[in-house]
Tab-separated table of C-alpha atoms and ligand atoms in Angstrom:
chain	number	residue	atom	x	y	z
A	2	UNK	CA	135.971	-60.000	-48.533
A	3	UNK	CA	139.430	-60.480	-47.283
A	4	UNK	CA	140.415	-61.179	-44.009
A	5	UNK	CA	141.938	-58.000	-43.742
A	6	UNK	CA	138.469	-55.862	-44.811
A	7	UNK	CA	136.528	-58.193	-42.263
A	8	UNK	CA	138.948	-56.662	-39.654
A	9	UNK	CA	138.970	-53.202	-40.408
A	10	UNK	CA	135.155	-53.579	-40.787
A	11	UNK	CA	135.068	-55.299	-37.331
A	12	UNK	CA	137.107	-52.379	-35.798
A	13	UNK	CA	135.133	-49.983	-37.571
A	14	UNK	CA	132.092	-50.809	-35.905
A	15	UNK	CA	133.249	-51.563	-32.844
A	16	UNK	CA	132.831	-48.080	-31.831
A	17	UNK	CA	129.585	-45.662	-32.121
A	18	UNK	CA	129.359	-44.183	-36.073
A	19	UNK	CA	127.105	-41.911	-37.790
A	20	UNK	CA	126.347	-44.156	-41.036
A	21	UNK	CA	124.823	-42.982	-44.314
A	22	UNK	CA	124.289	-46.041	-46.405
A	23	UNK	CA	123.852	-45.077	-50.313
A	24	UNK	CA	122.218	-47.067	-53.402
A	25	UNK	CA	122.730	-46.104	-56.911
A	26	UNK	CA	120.615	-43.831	-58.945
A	27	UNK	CA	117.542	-45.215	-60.326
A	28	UNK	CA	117.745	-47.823	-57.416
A	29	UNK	CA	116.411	-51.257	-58.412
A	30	UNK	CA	114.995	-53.893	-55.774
A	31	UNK	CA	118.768	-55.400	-55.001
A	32	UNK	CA	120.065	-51.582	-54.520
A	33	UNK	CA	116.867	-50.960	-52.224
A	34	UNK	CA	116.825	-54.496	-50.519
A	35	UNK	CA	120.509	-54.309	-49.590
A	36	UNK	CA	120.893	-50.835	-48.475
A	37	UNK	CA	117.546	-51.471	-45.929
A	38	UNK	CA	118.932	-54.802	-44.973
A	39	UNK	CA	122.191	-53.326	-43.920
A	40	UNK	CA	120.208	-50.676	-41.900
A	41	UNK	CA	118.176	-52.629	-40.093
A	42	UNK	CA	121.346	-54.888	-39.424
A	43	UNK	CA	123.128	-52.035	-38.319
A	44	UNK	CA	120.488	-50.342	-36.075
A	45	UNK	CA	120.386	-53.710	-34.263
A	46	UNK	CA	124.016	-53.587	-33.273
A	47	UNK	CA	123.437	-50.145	-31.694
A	48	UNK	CA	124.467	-48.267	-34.483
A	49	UNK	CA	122.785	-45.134	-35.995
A	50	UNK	CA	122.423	-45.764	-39.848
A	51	UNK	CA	120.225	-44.273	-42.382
A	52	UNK	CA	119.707	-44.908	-46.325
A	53	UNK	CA	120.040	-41.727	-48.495
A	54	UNK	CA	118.970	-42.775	-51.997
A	55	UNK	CA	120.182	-40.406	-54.796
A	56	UNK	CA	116.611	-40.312	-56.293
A	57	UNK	CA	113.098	-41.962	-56.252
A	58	UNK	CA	112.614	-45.604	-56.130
A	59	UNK	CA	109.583	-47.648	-58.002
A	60	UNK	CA	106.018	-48.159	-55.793
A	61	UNK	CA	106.689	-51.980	-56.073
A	62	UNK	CA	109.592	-51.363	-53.565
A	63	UNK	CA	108.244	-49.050	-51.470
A	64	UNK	CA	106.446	-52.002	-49.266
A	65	UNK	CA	109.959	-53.040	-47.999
A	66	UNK	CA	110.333	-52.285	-44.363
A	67	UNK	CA	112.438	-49.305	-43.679
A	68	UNK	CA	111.347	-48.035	-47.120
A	69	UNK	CA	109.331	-44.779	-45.381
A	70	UNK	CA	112.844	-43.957	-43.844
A	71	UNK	CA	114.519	-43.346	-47.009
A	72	UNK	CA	115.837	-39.838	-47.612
A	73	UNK	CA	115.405	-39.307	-51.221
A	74	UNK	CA	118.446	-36.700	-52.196
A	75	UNK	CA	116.052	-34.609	-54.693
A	76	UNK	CA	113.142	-34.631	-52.438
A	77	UNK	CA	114.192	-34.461	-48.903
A	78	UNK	CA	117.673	-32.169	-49.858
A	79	UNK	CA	118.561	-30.625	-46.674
A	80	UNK	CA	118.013	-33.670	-44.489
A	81	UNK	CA	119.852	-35.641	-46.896
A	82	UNK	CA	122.813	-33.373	-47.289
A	83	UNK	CA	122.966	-32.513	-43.699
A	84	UNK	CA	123.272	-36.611	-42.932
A	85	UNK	CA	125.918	-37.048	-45.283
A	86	UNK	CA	127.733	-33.998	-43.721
A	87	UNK	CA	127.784	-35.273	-40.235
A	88	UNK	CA	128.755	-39.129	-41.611
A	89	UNK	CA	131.858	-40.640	-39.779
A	90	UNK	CA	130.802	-44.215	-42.081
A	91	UNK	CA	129.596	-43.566	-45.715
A	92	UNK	CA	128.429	-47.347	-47.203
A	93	UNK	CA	128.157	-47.663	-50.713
A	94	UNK	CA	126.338	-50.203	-52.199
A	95	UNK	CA	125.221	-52.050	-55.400
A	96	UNK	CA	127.492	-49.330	-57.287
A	97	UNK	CA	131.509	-48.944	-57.512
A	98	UNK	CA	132.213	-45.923	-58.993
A	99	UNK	CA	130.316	-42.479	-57.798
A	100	UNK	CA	129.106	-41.159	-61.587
A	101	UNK	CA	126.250	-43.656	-60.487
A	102	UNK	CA	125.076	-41.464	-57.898
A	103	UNK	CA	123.989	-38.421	-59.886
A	104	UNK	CA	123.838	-35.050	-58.072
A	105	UNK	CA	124.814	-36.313	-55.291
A	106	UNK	CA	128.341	-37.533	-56.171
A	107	UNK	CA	130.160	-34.168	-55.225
A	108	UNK	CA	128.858	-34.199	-51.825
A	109	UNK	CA	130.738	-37.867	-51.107
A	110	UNK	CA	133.704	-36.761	-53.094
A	111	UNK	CA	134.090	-33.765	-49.950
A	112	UNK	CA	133.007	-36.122	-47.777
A	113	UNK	CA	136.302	-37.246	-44.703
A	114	UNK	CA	134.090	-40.396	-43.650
A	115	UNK	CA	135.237	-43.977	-44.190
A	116	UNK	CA	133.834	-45.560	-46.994
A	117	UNK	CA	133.057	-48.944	-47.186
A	118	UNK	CA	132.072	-50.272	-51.014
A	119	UNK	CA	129.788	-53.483	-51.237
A	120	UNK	CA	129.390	-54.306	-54.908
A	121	UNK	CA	128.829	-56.926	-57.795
A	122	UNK	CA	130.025	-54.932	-61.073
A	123	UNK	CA	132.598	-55.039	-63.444
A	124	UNK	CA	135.576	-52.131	-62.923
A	125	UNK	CA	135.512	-50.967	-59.398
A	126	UNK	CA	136.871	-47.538	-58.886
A	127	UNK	CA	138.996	-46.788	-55.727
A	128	UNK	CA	137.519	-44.338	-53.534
A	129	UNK	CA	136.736	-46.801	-50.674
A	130	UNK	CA	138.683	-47.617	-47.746
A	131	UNK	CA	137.067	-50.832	-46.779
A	132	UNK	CA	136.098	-52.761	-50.201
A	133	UNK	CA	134.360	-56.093	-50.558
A	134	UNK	CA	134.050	-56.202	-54.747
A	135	UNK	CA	133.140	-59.578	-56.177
A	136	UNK	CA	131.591	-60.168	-59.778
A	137	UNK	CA	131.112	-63.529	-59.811
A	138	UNK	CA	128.301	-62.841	-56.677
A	139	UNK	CA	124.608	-63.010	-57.798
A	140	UNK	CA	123.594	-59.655	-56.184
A	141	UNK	CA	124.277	-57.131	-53.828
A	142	UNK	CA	121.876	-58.611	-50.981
A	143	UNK	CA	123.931	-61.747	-51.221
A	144	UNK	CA	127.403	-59.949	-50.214
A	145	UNK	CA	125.380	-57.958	-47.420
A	146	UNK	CA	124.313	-62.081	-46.369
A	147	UNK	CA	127.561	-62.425	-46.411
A	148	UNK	CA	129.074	-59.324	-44.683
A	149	UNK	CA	126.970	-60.373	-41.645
A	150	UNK	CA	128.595	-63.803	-41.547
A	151	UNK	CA	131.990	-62.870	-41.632
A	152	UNK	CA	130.822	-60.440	-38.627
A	153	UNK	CA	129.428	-63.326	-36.944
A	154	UNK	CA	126.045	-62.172	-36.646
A	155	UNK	CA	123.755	-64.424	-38.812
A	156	UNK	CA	121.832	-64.905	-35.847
A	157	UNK	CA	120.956	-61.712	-35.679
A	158	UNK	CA	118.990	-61.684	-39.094
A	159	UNK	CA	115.161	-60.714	-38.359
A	160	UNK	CA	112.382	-60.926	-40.221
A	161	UNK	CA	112.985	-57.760	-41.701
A	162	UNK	CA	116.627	-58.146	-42.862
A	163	UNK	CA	115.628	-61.543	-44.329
A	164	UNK	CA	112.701	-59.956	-46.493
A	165	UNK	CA	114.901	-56.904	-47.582
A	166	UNK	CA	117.532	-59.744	-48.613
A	167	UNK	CA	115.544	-62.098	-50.147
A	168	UNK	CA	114.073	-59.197	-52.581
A	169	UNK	CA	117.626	-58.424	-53.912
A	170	UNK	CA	118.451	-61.498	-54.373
A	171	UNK	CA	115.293	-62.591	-56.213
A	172	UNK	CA	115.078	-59.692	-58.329
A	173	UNK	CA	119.261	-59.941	-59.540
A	174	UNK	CA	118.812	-63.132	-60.084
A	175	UNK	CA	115.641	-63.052	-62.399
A	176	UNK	CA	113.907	-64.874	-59.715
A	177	UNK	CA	116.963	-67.420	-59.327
A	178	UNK	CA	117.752	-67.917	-63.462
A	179	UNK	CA	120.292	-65.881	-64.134
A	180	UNK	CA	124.070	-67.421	-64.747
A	181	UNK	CA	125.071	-65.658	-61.158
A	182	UNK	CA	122.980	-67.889	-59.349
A	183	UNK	CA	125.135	-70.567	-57.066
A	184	UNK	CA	123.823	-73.375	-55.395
A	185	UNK	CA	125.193	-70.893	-52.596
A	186	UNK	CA	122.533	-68.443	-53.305
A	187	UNK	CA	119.625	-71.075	-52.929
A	188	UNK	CA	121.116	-71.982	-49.533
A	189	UNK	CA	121.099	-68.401	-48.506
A	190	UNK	CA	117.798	-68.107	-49.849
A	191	UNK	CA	116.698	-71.530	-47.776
A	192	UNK	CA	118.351	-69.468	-44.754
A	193	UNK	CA	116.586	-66.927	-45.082
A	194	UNK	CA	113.193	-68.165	-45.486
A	195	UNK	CA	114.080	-69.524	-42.245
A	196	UNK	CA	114.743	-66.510	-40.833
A	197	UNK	CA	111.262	-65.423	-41.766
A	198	UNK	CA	111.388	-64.161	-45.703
A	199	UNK	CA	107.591	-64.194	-46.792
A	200	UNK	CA	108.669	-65.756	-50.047
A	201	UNK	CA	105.439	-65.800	-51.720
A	202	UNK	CA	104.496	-62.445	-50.589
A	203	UNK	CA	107.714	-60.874	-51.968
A	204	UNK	CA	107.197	-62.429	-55.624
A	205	UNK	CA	103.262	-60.774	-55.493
A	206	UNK	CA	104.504	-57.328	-54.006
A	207	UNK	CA	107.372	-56.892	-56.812
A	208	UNK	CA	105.291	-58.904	-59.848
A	209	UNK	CA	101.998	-58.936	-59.637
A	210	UNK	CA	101.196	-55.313	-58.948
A	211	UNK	CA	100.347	-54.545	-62.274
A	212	UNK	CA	98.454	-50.915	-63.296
A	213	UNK	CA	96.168	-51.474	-66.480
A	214	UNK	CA	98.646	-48.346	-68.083
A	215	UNK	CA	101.954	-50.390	-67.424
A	216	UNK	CA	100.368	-53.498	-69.421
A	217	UNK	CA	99.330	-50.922	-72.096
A	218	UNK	CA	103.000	-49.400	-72.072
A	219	UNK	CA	104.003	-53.169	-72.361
A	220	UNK	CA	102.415	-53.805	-75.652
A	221	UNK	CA	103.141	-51.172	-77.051
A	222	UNK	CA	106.801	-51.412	-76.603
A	223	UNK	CA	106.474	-55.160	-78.153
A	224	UNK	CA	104.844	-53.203	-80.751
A	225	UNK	CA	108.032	-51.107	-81.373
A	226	UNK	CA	110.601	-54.199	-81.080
A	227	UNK	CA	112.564	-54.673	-83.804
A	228	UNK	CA	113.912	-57.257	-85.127
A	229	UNK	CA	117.566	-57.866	-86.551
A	230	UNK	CA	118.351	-61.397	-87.546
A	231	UNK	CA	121.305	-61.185	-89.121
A	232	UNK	CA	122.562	-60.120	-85.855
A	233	UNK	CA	120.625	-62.413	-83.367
A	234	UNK	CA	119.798	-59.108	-82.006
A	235	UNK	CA	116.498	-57.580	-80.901
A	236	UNK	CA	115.424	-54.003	-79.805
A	237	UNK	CA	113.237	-51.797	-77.964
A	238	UNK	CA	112.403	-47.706	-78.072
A	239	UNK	CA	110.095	-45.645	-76.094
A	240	UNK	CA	109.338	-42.699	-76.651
A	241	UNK	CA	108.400	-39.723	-73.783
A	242	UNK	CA	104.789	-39.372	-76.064
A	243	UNK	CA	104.882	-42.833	-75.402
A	244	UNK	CA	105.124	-42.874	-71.985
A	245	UNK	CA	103.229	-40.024	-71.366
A	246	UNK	CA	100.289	-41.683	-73.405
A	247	UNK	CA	100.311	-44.829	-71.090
A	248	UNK	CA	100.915	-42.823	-67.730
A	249	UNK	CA	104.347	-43.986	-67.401
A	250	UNK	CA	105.139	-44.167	-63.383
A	251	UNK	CA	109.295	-45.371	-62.471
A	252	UNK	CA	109.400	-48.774	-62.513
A	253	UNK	CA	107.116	-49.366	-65.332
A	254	UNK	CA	109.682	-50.070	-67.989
A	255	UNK	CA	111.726	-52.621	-65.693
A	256	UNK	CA	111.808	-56.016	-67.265
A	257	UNK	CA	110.662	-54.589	-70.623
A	258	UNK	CA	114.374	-55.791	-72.196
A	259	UNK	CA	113.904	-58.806	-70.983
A	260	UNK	CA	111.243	-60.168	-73.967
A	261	UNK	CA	113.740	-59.785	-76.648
A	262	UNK	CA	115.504	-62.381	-74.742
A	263	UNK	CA	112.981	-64.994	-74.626
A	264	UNK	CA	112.644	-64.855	-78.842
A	265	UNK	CA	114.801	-68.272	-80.046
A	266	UNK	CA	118.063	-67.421	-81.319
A	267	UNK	CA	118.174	-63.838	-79.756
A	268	UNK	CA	121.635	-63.241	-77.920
A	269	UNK	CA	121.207	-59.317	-77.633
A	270	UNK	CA	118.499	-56.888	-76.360
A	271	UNK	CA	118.040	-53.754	-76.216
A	272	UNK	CA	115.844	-51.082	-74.659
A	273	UNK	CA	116.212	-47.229	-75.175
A	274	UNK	CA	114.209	-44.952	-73.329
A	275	UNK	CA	113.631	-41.561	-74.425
A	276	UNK	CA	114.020	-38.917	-70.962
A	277	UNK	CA	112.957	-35.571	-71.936
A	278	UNK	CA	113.582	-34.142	-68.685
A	279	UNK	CA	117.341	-35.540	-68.467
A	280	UNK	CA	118.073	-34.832	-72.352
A	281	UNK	CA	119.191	-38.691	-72.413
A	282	UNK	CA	118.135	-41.736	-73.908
A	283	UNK	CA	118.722	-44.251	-70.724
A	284	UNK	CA	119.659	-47.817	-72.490
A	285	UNK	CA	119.334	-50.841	-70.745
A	286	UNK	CA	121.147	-54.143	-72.805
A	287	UNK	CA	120.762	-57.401	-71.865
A	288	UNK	CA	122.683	-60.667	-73.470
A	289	UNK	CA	122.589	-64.259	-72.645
A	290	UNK	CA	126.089	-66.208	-73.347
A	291	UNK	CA	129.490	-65.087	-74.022
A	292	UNK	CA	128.508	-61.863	-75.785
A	293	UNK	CA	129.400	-58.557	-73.494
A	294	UNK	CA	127.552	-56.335	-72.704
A	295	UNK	CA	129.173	-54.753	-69.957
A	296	UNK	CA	132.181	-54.113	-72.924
A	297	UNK	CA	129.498	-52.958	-75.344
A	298	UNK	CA	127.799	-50.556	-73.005
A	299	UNK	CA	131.425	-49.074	-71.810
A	300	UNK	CA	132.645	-49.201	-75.447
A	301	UNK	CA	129.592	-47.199	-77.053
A	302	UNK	CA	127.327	-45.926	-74.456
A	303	UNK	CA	128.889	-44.235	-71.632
A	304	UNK	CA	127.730	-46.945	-69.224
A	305	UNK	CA	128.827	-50.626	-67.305
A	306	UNK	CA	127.131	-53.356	-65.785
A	307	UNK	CA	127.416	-56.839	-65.393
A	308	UNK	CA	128.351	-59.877	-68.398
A	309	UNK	CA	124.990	-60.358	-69.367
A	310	UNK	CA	123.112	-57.295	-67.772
A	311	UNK	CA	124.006	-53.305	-68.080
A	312	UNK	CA	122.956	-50.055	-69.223
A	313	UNK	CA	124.651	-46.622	-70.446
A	314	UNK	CA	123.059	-43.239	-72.370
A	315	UNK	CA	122.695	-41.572	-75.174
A	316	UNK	CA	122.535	-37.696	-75.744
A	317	UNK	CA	121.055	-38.033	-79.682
A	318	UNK	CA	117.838	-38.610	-80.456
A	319	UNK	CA	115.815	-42.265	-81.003
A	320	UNK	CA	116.446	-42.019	-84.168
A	321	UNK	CA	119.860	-41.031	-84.775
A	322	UNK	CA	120.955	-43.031	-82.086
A	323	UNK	CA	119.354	-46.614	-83.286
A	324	UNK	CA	121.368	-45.535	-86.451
A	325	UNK	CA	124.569	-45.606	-84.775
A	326	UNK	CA	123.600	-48.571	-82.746
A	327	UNK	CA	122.745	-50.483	-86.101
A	328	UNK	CA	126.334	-49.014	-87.252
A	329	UNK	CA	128.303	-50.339	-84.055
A	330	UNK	CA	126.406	-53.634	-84.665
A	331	UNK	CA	128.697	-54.666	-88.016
A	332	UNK	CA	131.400	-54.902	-85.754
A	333	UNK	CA	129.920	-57.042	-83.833
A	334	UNK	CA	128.416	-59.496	-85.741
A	335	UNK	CA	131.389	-62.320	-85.794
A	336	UNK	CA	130.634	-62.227	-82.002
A	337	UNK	CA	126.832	-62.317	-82.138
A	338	UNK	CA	126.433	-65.048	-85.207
A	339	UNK	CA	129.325	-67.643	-83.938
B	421	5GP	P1	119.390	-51.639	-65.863
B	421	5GP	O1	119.439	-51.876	-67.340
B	421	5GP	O2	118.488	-52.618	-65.180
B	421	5GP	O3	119.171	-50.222	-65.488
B	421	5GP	O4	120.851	-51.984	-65.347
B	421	5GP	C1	121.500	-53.191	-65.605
B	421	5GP	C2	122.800	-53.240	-64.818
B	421	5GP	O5	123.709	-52.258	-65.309
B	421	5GP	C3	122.599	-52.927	-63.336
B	421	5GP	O6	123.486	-53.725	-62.606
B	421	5GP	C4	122.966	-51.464	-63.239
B	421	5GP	O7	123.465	-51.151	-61.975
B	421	5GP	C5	124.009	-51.289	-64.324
B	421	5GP	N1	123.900	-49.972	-64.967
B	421	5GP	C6	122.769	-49.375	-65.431
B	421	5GP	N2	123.035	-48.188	-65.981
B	421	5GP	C7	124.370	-47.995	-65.860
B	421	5GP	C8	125.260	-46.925	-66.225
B	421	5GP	O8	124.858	-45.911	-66.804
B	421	5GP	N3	126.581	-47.095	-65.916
B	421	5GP	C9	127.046	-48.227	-65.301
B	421	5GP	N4	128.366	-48.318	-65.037
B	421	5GP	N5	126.236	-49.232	-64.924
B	421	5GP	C10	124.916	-49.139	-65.206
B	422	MN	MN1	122.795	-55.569	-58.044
């Protein structure tokens, strides 16, 4: 964040605000971890904040303190719309353009509060006043870490602003593997368990909460993966029989991508997830090296992310639209095979 930012930011709240802090859709534990963190940071310097998530959030997250407080746009509607309304402060966070935010994106677009974007993706768009946009950083948690320090207040980090961080940053980071991770984030993380993160707690509450049904869903998904070698290239459907057979609950499918990855000499994976409700199949891609997919996913899919980690949509159906992903993939396959 430029020293500029830091000084609006510090004028900003300086003075009394109504503050509405917003996650993206589908909010994952760094979207989650940093918008409560920023809360409870807030609330602490006198300040009356509260986290209005566009849509649910997964039962592994919901143990995170503050998570009870949540307004949930779709559920709690009025109460959420009537907070945004009165909002002199609008924070955005672990998103940078408002398509991310669903339904709820006209309602900040009429909005006349100050909005302050926080964000690790690719592209940002320019609706915010006060911006602090940095891809290289391993998560969203880890700007908030830092937004506190360049307001001086790291001393002010309880318990339950260190857990909410620590979360984020754990889950961003593949539990502190991905290419993001700095030997800065470790000595935030070191910080923090200071500050009282329950470290081994957090990895049990987000991991090892397993339902029989979501191990089920599991194998059969490694059931459907398919392989394509001659593209270094692996991929995953589900379909919503599928899901429905195995009792799917949000949050069951998260990490699924992830196994195509750990197969040697696979650079790309892919998960598409059929949403009968939405119309959509939501894609998540994953890469590990130079390969895009970020590029791929803005290219082909309607969507964004980060180098190695993003997702997009698809309006056909499983079938027509692994077709056209096995189509876009001859392009591609200089970049995948070098
Ligand atoms: P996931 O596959 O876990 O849903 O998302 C991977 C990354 O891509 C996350 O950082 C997420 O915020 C981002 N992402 C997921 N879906 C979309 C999308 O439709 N559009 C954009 N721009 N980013 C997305
Ligand atoms: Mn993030």
């Amino acid at each position: 964040m430029n020293s500029e930012n830091i000084k609006a930011l510090k004028a900003l709240l300086s003075v009394p605000q109504k503050i509405v802090i917003v996650p993206h859709k589908n909010p994952d534990g760094d979207a989650i971890g940093s918008t409560l963190a920023l809360k409870h940071y807030l609330e602490s310097k006198g300040q009356q904040a509260v986290v209005v998530a566009p849509n649910d959030f997964p039962k592994f997250l919901k143990w995170m303190p503050g998570a009870n407080s949540i307004l949930n746009f779709e559920r709690d509607n009025g109460a959420a719309k009537k907070a945004v309304n009165e909002a002199s402060v609008i924070f955005t966070l672990d998103f940078n353009h408002l398509g991310r935010i669903g339904q709820m994106q006209p309602f900040l677009e009429e909005s006349n509060a100050t909005f302050v974007m926080v964000d690790h993706h690719q592209a940002p768009a320019d609706y915010a006043n006060i911006m602090y946009s940095d891809v290289a950083m391993s998560s969203t948690c880890e700007m908030v870490y830092n937004v506190i320090e360049f307001l001086d207040d790291l001393n002010t980090i309880s318990e339950d602003i260190a857990n909410c961080l620590y979360t984020g940053i754990m889950t961003d980071t593949g539990s502190f593997k991905f290419r993001a991770t700095t030997s800065r984030t470790h000595r935030v993380i070191a910080d923090l368990i200071e500050k009282g993160a329950k470290n081994t707690e957090i990895h049990h509450n987000i991991y090892d909460t397993n339902s029989p049904s979501r191990l089920h869903l599991l194998g059969c998904a490694l059931k459907n993966m398919v392989i394509l070698e001659e593209y270094n290239t692996a991929y995953i459907t589900l379909s919503q029989e599928e899901l429905d057979t195995y009792n799917y609950k949000k949050g069951d499918t998260e990490g699924f991508v992830n196994y195509g990855l750990t197969l040697d000499g696979i650079r790309f994976a892919v998960i598409f997830i059929e949403n009968k409700e939405e119309g959509i199949l939501k894609i998540s891609f994953r890469s590990v090296g130079d390969f895009s997919v970020n590029q791929f996913a803005r290219n082909h899919f309607e969507g964004g992310g980060h180098d190695n980690a993003a997702g997009g949509k698809s309006d056909l159906s499983i079938e027509e639209t692994t077709k056209r992903f096995k189509k876009i993939l001859i392009d591609y396959k200089a970049q995948l095979t070098s």
